[in-house]
Amino acid sequence: MKRCFFLLRGVLTLLVLGMLVSGAWASDALMDRMADFDPSNPVIPEGDTIKIGHLNPFSGPAAMNGELYHIALHWVAHDLNKQGGVMVDGKLKKIEIIKGDTMSKPINAKKAAERLILGDKVDLLWGSTGSHISLVCQQTAAKYKKIYVSALSISDSLMDAENFNRYTFHTPWTTSQAAKSLAYFYAKRPEKKFYILCQDYSFGHDLAEKFKGYLKEFRPDAEIVGEDYHPLFTKDFAPYLEKVKASGAEVIFSGDWMPDSVNLLKQSRDSGLNLPFANMYMDDPITLGVVGVEGSAGLVNANQYMINDMDSRTRELNKVWHELHETKWEEPYNSSLYVWPLGVVASAINTTYWMMDVVERAGTTDPEKIIETWEGDKYDSFAGVLEMRACDHVTVRDTYVSEFSSPTKWFDNFSYIDKIVIVPSYVVEPPVPEGLDRCKK
């Protein structure tokens, strides 16, 4: 591709990155493209477009997740459309995003995916929160031979020998990478007693099992002093927190995501339980804002991306995003949740640029050509090098861990990311699925 800094390669990459480091030129370029970006009223292109079906909950208790990722997709679409679009089939085509409401229910997810494929004639599917929902999406995509980008759910089982299909590409990290990152972090820490408290579905159980396994590897003297699984969207965590208090735990390990992450953290602090949570999703301003500086101090977050200003590209993204948030965006995108491009949103932006880069290099939306291009691909992203492992379509990458403290340059009303520990990709490379014949060659 020959457009913005996220997509440049080779000599052009070096040339333009040098210009970015030097200062204002690139800043003006990105701001020029994004100055009229309104996530509440995104520009929807017409005509011969590349259609991306966005599968996520847009109604029900988890609707905030759909909203959260919709801005990420529209950010990338707006940026690339401003540059003329993506070159496929010999011409530039703009990107059109179409919602598919899963309502966090498998049956609705299947209906939404089929409507997008058969009714809206989308070229690619992208989604979804909830591994049990994402599995339905990828199965439906395979049935109709459409590319599904599994961009959000992280259970290893999604791409194991039983569930793998060649039309699905898994771009986020996995439960193995998340669990191993946290176990690796605690290898040299004083805490030894962990209580596991996760959501009661495939992801929660998978994550917990992985953490226990890696903890034995990195910290053989550690002890699991308790283990509980609660229903999705639990409102009263008191029974679970009482058990944690009685266990003698030093750390609570949890993979909860919103709204459970918010309620769990708030209720623990309200009950006087101030143990650190080892987590992946307690890094958003809504969750942290409800417990303030003291309530969020000492939380240990692992993530596939952490906001930083160490790279010229992330500095650029942070600056433009934050300025638009402060001056132009309206509800709901003017809230504290969107003040910076953080964690999962920035990761979604990052991997969506990768997806569109693959499509342009394939020169078509033909699934077979995209598969051929993406398998084994390496992408120099603003979150490090991403590699799509050819045999199981899982992304190999570095991961990051940080213990929250205050003050930071990002927020002053709660503790946040401070020093970042990089866990190299060779340490956290996901295990190759057992029994997947493609990986035996």
PDB file of N, CA, C and O in Angstrom, residues 240-285:
ATOM      1  N   TYR A 240     -19.198 -14.108  46.025  1.00  0.00           N
ATOM      2  CA  TYR A 240     -17.872 -14.493  45.548  1.00  0.00           C
ATOM      3  C   TYR A 240     -16.780 -13.749  46.325  1.00  0.00           C
ATOM      4  O   TYR A 240     -15.747 -14.315  46.683  1.00  0.00           O
ATOM      5  N   LEU A 241     -17.008 -12.473  46.593  1.00  0.00           N
ATOM      6  CA  LEU A 241     -15.996 -11.670  47.271  1.00  0.00           C
ATOM      7  C   LEU A 241     -15.806 -12.119  48.720  1.00  0.00           C
ATOM      8  O   LEU A 241     -14.693 -12.058  49.257  1.00  0.00           O
ATOM      9  N   GLU A 242     -16.859 -12.579  49.356  1.00  0.00           N
ATOM     10  CA  GLU A 242     -16.725 -13.094  50.717  1.00  0.00           C
ATOM     11  C   GLU A 242     -15.814 -14.321  50.734  1.00  0.00           C
ATOM     12  O   GLU A 242     -15.003 -14.506  51.650  1.00  0.00           O
ATOM     13  N   LYS A 243     -15.934 -15.157  49.716  1.00  0.00           N
ATOM     14  CA  LYS A 243     -15.075 -16.344  49.632  1.00  0.00           C
ATOM     15  C   LYS A 243     -13.624 -15.955  49.373  1.00  0.00           C
ATOM     16  O   LYS A 243     -12.694 -16.580  49.885  1.00  0.00           O
ATOM     17  N   VAL A 244     -13.431 -14.917  48.589  1.00  0.00           N
ATOM     18  CA  VAL A 244     -12.063 -14.436  48.340  1.00  0.00           C
ATOM     19  C   VAL A 244     -11.442 -13.946  49.642  1.00  0.00           C
ATOM     20  O   VAL A 244     -10.285 -14.265  49.965  1.00  0.00           O
ATOM     21  N   LYS A 245     -12.199 -13.174  50.398  1.00  0.00           N
ATOM     22  CA  LYS A 245     -11.686 -12.632  51.664  1.00  0.00           C
ATOM     23  C   LYS A 245     -11.254 -13.752  52.606  1.00  0.00           C
ATOM     24  O   LYS A 245     -10.252 -13.638  53.322  1.00  0.00           O
ATOM     25  N   ALA A 246     -12.020 -14.826  52.620  1.00  0.00           N
ATOM     26  CA  ALA A 246     -11.736 -15.927  53.555  1.00  0.00           C
ATOM     27  C   ALA A 246     -10.601 -16.826  53.081  1.00  0.00           C
ATOM     28  O   ALA A 246     -10.120 -17.685  53.827  1.00  0.00           O
ATOM     29  N   SER A 247     -10.161 -16.628  51.845  1.00  0.00           N
ATOM     30  CA  SER A 247      -9.196 -17.567  51.262  1.00  0.00           C
ATOM     31  C   SER A 247      -7.736 -17.254  51.577  1.00  0.00           C
ATOM     32  O   SER A 247      -6.870 -18.118  51.421  1.00  0.00           O
ATOM     33  N   GLY A 248      -7.470 -16.021  51.976  1.00  0.00           N
ATOM     34  CA  GLY A 248      -6.071 -15.621  52.184  1.00  0.00           C
ATOM     35  C   GLY A 248      -5.352 -15.278  50.896  1.00  0.00           C
ATOM     36  O   GLY A 248      -4.117 -15.204  50.857  1.00  0.00           O
ATOM     37  N   ALA A 249      -6.099 -15.048  49.833  1.00  0.00           N
ATOM     38  CA  ALA A 249      -5.494 -14.725  48.536  1.00  0.00           C
ATOM     39  C   ALA A 249      -4.721 -13.405  48.585  1.00  0.00           C
ATOM     40  O   ALA A 249      -5.070 -12.497  49.341  1.00  0.00           O
ATOM     41  N   GLU A 250      -3.678 -13.336  47.774  1.00  0.00           N
ATOM     42  CA  GLU A 250      -2.901 -12.101  47.614  1.00  0.00           C
ATOM     43  C   GLU A 250      -3.213 -11.415  46.288  1.00  0.00           C
ATOM     44  O   GLU A 250      -2.947 -10.227  46.123  1.00  0.00           O
ATOM     45  N   VAL A 251      -3.741 -12.165  45.336  1.00  0.00           N
ATOM     46  CA  VAL A 251      -4.080 -11.639  44.006  1.00  0.00           C
ATOM     47  C   VAL A 251      -5.358 -12.320  43.532  1.00  0.00           C
ATOM     48  O   VAL A 251      -5.532 -13.525  43.734  1.00  0.00           O
ATOM     49  N   ILE A 252      -6.255 -11.547  42.908  1.00  0.00           N
ATOM     50  CA  ILE A 252      -7.428 -12.129  42.242  1.00  0.00           C
ATOM     51  C   ILE A 252      -7.134 -12.151  40.745  1.00  0.00           C
ATOM     52  O   ILE A 252      -6.842 -11.109  40.150  1.00  0.00           O
ATOM     53  N   PHE A 253      -7.201 -13.314  40.155  1.00  0.00           N
ATOM     54  CA  PHE A 253      -7.001 -13.443  38.707  1.00  0.00           C
ATOM     55  C   PHE A 253      -8.374 -13.461  38.042  1.00  0.00           C
ATOM     56  O   PHE A 253      -9.223 -14.294  38.378  1.00  0.00           O
ATOM     57  N   SER A 254      -8.622 -12.538  37.104  1.00  0.00           N
ATOM     58  CA  SER A 254      -9.934 -12.463  36.447  1.00  0.00           C
ATOM     59  C   SER A 254      -9.799 -12.038  34.989  1.00  0.00           C
ATOM     60  O   SER A 254      -9.038 -11.131  34.661  1.00  0.00           O
ATOM     61  N   GLY A 255     -10.574 -12.686  34.137  1.00  0.00           N
ATOM     62  CA  GLY A 255     -10.636 -12.301  32.729  1.00  0.00           C
ATOM     63  C   GLY A 255     -11.915 -11.547  32.403  1.00  0.00           C
ATOM     64  O   GLY A 255     -12.248 -11.376  31.229  1.00  0.00           O
ATOM     65  N   ASP A 256     -12.636 -11.074  33.414  1.00  0.00           N
ATOM     66  CA  ASP A 256     -13.934 -10.408  33.193  1.00  0.00           C
ATOM     67  C   ASP A 256     -13.802  -9.197  32.276  1.00  0.00           C
ATOM     68  O   ASP A 256     -12.846  -8.430  32.375  1.00  0.00           O
ATOM     69  N   TRP A 257     -14.797  -9.031  31.409  1.00  0.00           N
ATOM     70  CA  TRP A 257     -14.895  -7.852  30.558  1.00  0.00           C
ATOM     71  C   TRP A 257     -16.219  -7.146  30.850  1.00  0.00           C
ATOM     72  O   TRP A 257     -17.068  -7.661  31.556  1.00  0.00           O
ATOM     73  N   MET A 258     -16.367  -5.930  30.318  1.00  0.00           N
ATOM     74  CA  MET A 258     -17.543  -5.114  30.653  1.00  0.00           C
ATOM     75  C   MET A 258     -18.852  -5.800  30.277  1.00  0.00           C
ATOM     76  O   MET A 258     -18.917  -6.450  29.241  1.00  0.00           O
ATOM     77  N   PRO A 259     -19.877  -5.614  31.088  1.00  0.00           N
ATOM     78  CA  PRO A 259     -19.948  -4.803  32.305  1.00  0.00           C
ATOM     79  C   PRO A 259     -19.485  -5.522  33.575  1.00  0.00           C
ATOM     80  O   PRO A 259     -19.399  -4.909  34.627  1.00  0.00           O
ATOM     81  N   ASP A 260     -19.155  -6.829  33.484  1.00  0.00           N
ATOM     82  CA  ASP A 260     -18.764  -7.547  34.689  1.00  0.00           C
ATOM     83  C   ASP A 260     -17.498  -6.973  35.320  1.00  0.00           C
ATOM     84  O   ASP A 260     -17.370  -6.929  36.548  1.00  0.00           O
ATOM     85  N   SER A 261     -16.543  -6.565  34.500  1.00  0.00           N
ATOM     86  CA  SER A 261     -15.283  -6.041  35.039  1.00  0.00           C
ATOM     87  C   SER A 261     -15.540  -4.810  35.902  1.00  0.00           C
ATOM     88  O   SER A 261     -14.923  -4.637  36.960  1.00  0.00           O
ATOM     89  N   VAL A 262     -16.452  -3.950  35.464  1.00  0.00           N
ATOM     90  CA  VAL A 262     -16.766  -2.728  36.214  1.00  0.00           C
ATOM     91  C   VAL A 262     -17.406  -3.088  37.552  1.00  0.00           C
ATOM     92  O   VAL A 262     -16.990  -2.611  38.625  1.00  0.00           O
ATOM     93  N   ASN A 263     -18.426  -3.928  37.499  1.00  0.00           N
ATOM     94  CA  ASN A 263     -19.149  -4.275  38.722  1.00  0.00           C
ATOM     95  C   ASN A 263     -18.273  -5.027  39.720  1.00  0.00           C
ATOM     96  O   ASN A 263     -18.345  -4.791  40.930  1.00  0.00           O
ATOM     97  N   LEU A 264     -17.455  -5.933  39.197  1.00  0.00           N
ATOM     98  CA  LEU A 264     -16.590  -6.720  40.079  1.00  0.00           C
ATOM     99  C   LEU A 264     -15.587  -5.830  40.806  1.00  0.00           C
ATOM    100  O   LEU A 264     -15.418  -5.927  42.029  1.00  0.00           O
ATOM    101  N   LEU A 265     -14.919  -4.970  40.072  1.00  0.00           N
ATOM    102  CA  LEU A 265     -13.909  -4.112  40.698  1.00  0.00           C
ATOM    103  C   LEU A 265     -14.553  -3.143  41.686  1.00  0.00           C
ATOM    104  O   LEU A 265     -14.069  -2.968  42.813  1.00  0.00           O
ATOM    105  N   LYS A 266     -15.652  -2.522  41.288  1.00  0.00           N
ATOM    106  CA  LYS A 266     -16.315  -1.554  42.168  1.00  0.00           C
ATOM    107  C   LYS A 266     -16.816  -2.218  43.452  1.00  0.00           C
ATOM    108  O   LYS A 266     -16.608  -1.709  44.564  1.00  0.00           O
ATOM    109  N   GLN A 267     -17.470  -3.366  43.303  1.00  0.00           N
ATOM    110  CA  GLN A 267     -18.014  -4.034  44.485  1.00  0.00           C
ATOM    111  C   GLN A 267     -16.910  -4.551  45.402  1.00  0.00           C
ATOM    112  O   GLN A 267     -17.075  -4.589  46.623  1.00  0.00           O
ATOM    113  N   SER A 268     -15.790  -4.952  44.834  1.00  0.00           N
ATOM    114  CA  SER A 268     -14.683  -5.404  45.694  1.00  0.00           C
ATOM    115  C   SER A 268     -14.165  -4.250  46.536  1.00  0.00           C
ATOM    116  O   SER A 268     -13.921  -4.417  47.746  1.00  0.00           O
ATOM    117  N   ARG A 269     -13.997  -3.076  45.926  1.00  0.00           N
ATOM    118  CA  ARG A 269     -13.506  -1.926  46.686  1.00  0.00           C
ATOM    119  C   ARG A 269     -14.550  -1.442  47.685  1.00  0.00           C
ATOM    120  O   ARG A 269     -14.214  -1.085  48.816  1.00  0.00           O
ATOM    121  N   ASP A 270     -15.823  -1.449  47.288  1.00  0.00           N
ATOM    122  CA  ASP A 270     -16.889  -1.039  48.207  1.00  0.00           C
ATOM    123  C   ASP A 270     -16.965  -1.949  49.427  1.00  0.00           C
ATOM    124  O   ASP A 270     -17.371  -1.523  50.520  1.00  0.00           O
ATOM    125  N   SER A 271     -16.590  -3.207  49.234  1.00  0.00           N
ATOM    126  CA  SER A 271     -16.661  -4.169  50.347  1.00  0.00           C
ATOM    127  C   SER A 271     -15.407  -4.151  51.210  1.00  0.00           C
ATOM    128  O   SER A 271     -15.306  -4.932  52.168  1.00  0.00           O
ATOM    129  N   GLY A 272     -14.445  -3.303  50.835  1.00  0.00           N
ATOM    130  CA  GLY A 272     -13.206  -3.227  51.613  1.00  0.00           C
ATOM    131  C   GLY A 272     -12.130  -4.188  51.154  1.00  0.00           C
ATOM    132  O   GLY A 272     -11.077  -4.297  51.780  1.00  0.00           O
ATOM    133  N   LEU A 273     -12.389  -4.907  50.056  1.00  0.00           N
ATOM    134  CA  LEU A 273     -11.398  -5.837  49.517  1.00  0.00           C
ATOM    135  C   LEU A 273     -10.516  -5.091  48.519  1.00  0.00           C
ATOM    136  O   LEU A 273     -10.968  -4.723  47.435  1.00  0.00           O
ATOM    137  N   ASN A 274      -9.270  -4.866  48.881  1.00  0.00           N
ATOM    138  CA  ASN A 274      -8.385  -4.039  48.048  1.00  0.00           C
ATOM    139  C   ASN A 274      -7.247  -4.824  47.428  1.00  0.00           C
ATOM    140  O   ASN A 274      -6.182  -4.275  47.132  1.00  0.00           O
ATOM    141  N   LEU A 275      -7.467  -6.116  47.215  1.00  0.00           N
ATOM    142  CA  LEU A 275      -6.432  -6.932  46.574  1.00  0.00           C
ATOM    143  C   LEU A 275      -6.241  -6.504  45.123  1.00  0.00           C
ATOM    144  O   LEU A 275      -7.184  -6.052  44.469  1.00  0.00           O
ATOM    145  N   PRO A 276      -5.023  -6.671  44.600  1.00  0.00           N
ATOM    146  CA  PRO A 276      -4.825  -6.406  43.172  1.00  0.00           C
ATOM    147  C   PRO A 276      -5.522  -7.468  42.318  1.00  0.00           C
ATOM    148  O   PRO A 276      -5.586  -8.635  42.704  1.00  0.00           O
ATOM    149  N   PHE A 277      -6.062  -7.038  41.187  1.00  0.00           N
ATOM    150  CA  PHE A 277      -6.588  -7.958  40.182  1.00  0.00           C
ATOM    151  C   PHE A 277      -5.532  -8.131  39.093  1.00  0.00           C
ATOM    152  O   PHE A 277      -5.028  -7.139  38.558  1.00  0.00           O
ATOM    153  N   ALA A 278      -5.196  -9.363  38.775  1.00  0.00           N
ATOM    154  CA  ALA A 278      -4.417  -9.653  37.572  1.00  0.00           C
ATOM    155  C   ALA A 278      -5.427  -9.851  36.458  1.00  0.00           C
ATOM    156  O   ALA A 278      -6.254 -10.762  36.527  1.00  0.00           O
ATOM    157  N   ASN A 279      -5.410  -9.004  35.439  1.00  0.00           N
ATOM    158  CA  ASN A 279      -6.542  -8.938  34.512  1.00  0.00           C
ATOM    159  C   ASN A 279      -6.095  -8.556  33.111  1.00  0.00           C
ATOM    160  O   ASN A 279      -4.936  -8.199  32.887  1.00  0.00           O
ATOM    161  N   MET A 280      -7.075  -8.559  32.196  1.00  0.00           N
ATOM    162  CA  MET A 280      -6.823  -8.060  30.842  1.00  0.00           C
ATOM    163  C   MET A 280      -7.759  -6.937  30.431  1.00  0.00           C
ATOM    164  O   MET A 280      -7.497  -6.225  29.473  1.00  0.00           O
ATOM    165  N   TYR A 281      -8.884  -6.796  31.146  1.00  0.00           N
ATOM    166  CA  TYR A 281      -9.906  -5.858  30.685  1.00  0.00           C
ATOM    167  C   TYR A 281     -10.262  -4.786  31.704  1.00  0.00           C
ATOM    168  O   TYR A 281     -11.232  -4.057  31.515  1.00  0.00           O
ATOM    169  N   MET A 282      -9.507  -4.666  32.781  1.00  0.00           N
ATOM    170  CA  MET A 282      -9.774  -3.603  33.756  1.00  0.00           C
ATOM    171  C   MET A 282      -8.842  -2.423  33.476  1.00  0.00           C
ATOM    172  O   MET A 282      -8.156  -1.914  34.368  1.00  0.00           O
ATOM    173  N   ASP A 283      -8.821  -1.994  32.235  1.00  0.00           N
ATOM    174  CA  ASP A 283      -7.912  -0.910  31.855  1.00  0.00           C
ATOM    175  C   ASP A 283      -8.641   0.251  31.193  1.00  0.00           C
ATOM    176  O   ASP A 283      -8.005   1.136  30.640  1.00  0.00           O
ATOM    177  N   ASP A 284      -9.967   0.248  31.238  1.00  0.00           N
ATOM    178  CA  ASP A 284     -10.704   1.328  30.587  1.00  0.00           C
ATOM    179  C   ASP A 284     -11.101   2.393  31.606  1.00  0.00           C
ATOM    180  O   ASP A 284     -11.270   2.098  32.800  1.00  0.00           O
ATOM    181  N   PRO A 285     -11.272   3.633  31.174  1.00  0.00           N
ATOM    182  CA  PRO A 285     -11.561   4.722  32.103  1.00  0.00           C
ATOM    183  C   PRO A 285     -12.861   4.571  32.883  1.00  0.00           C
ATOM    184  O   PRO A 285     -12.961   5.067  34.006  1.00  0.00           O
TER     185      PRO A 285
END
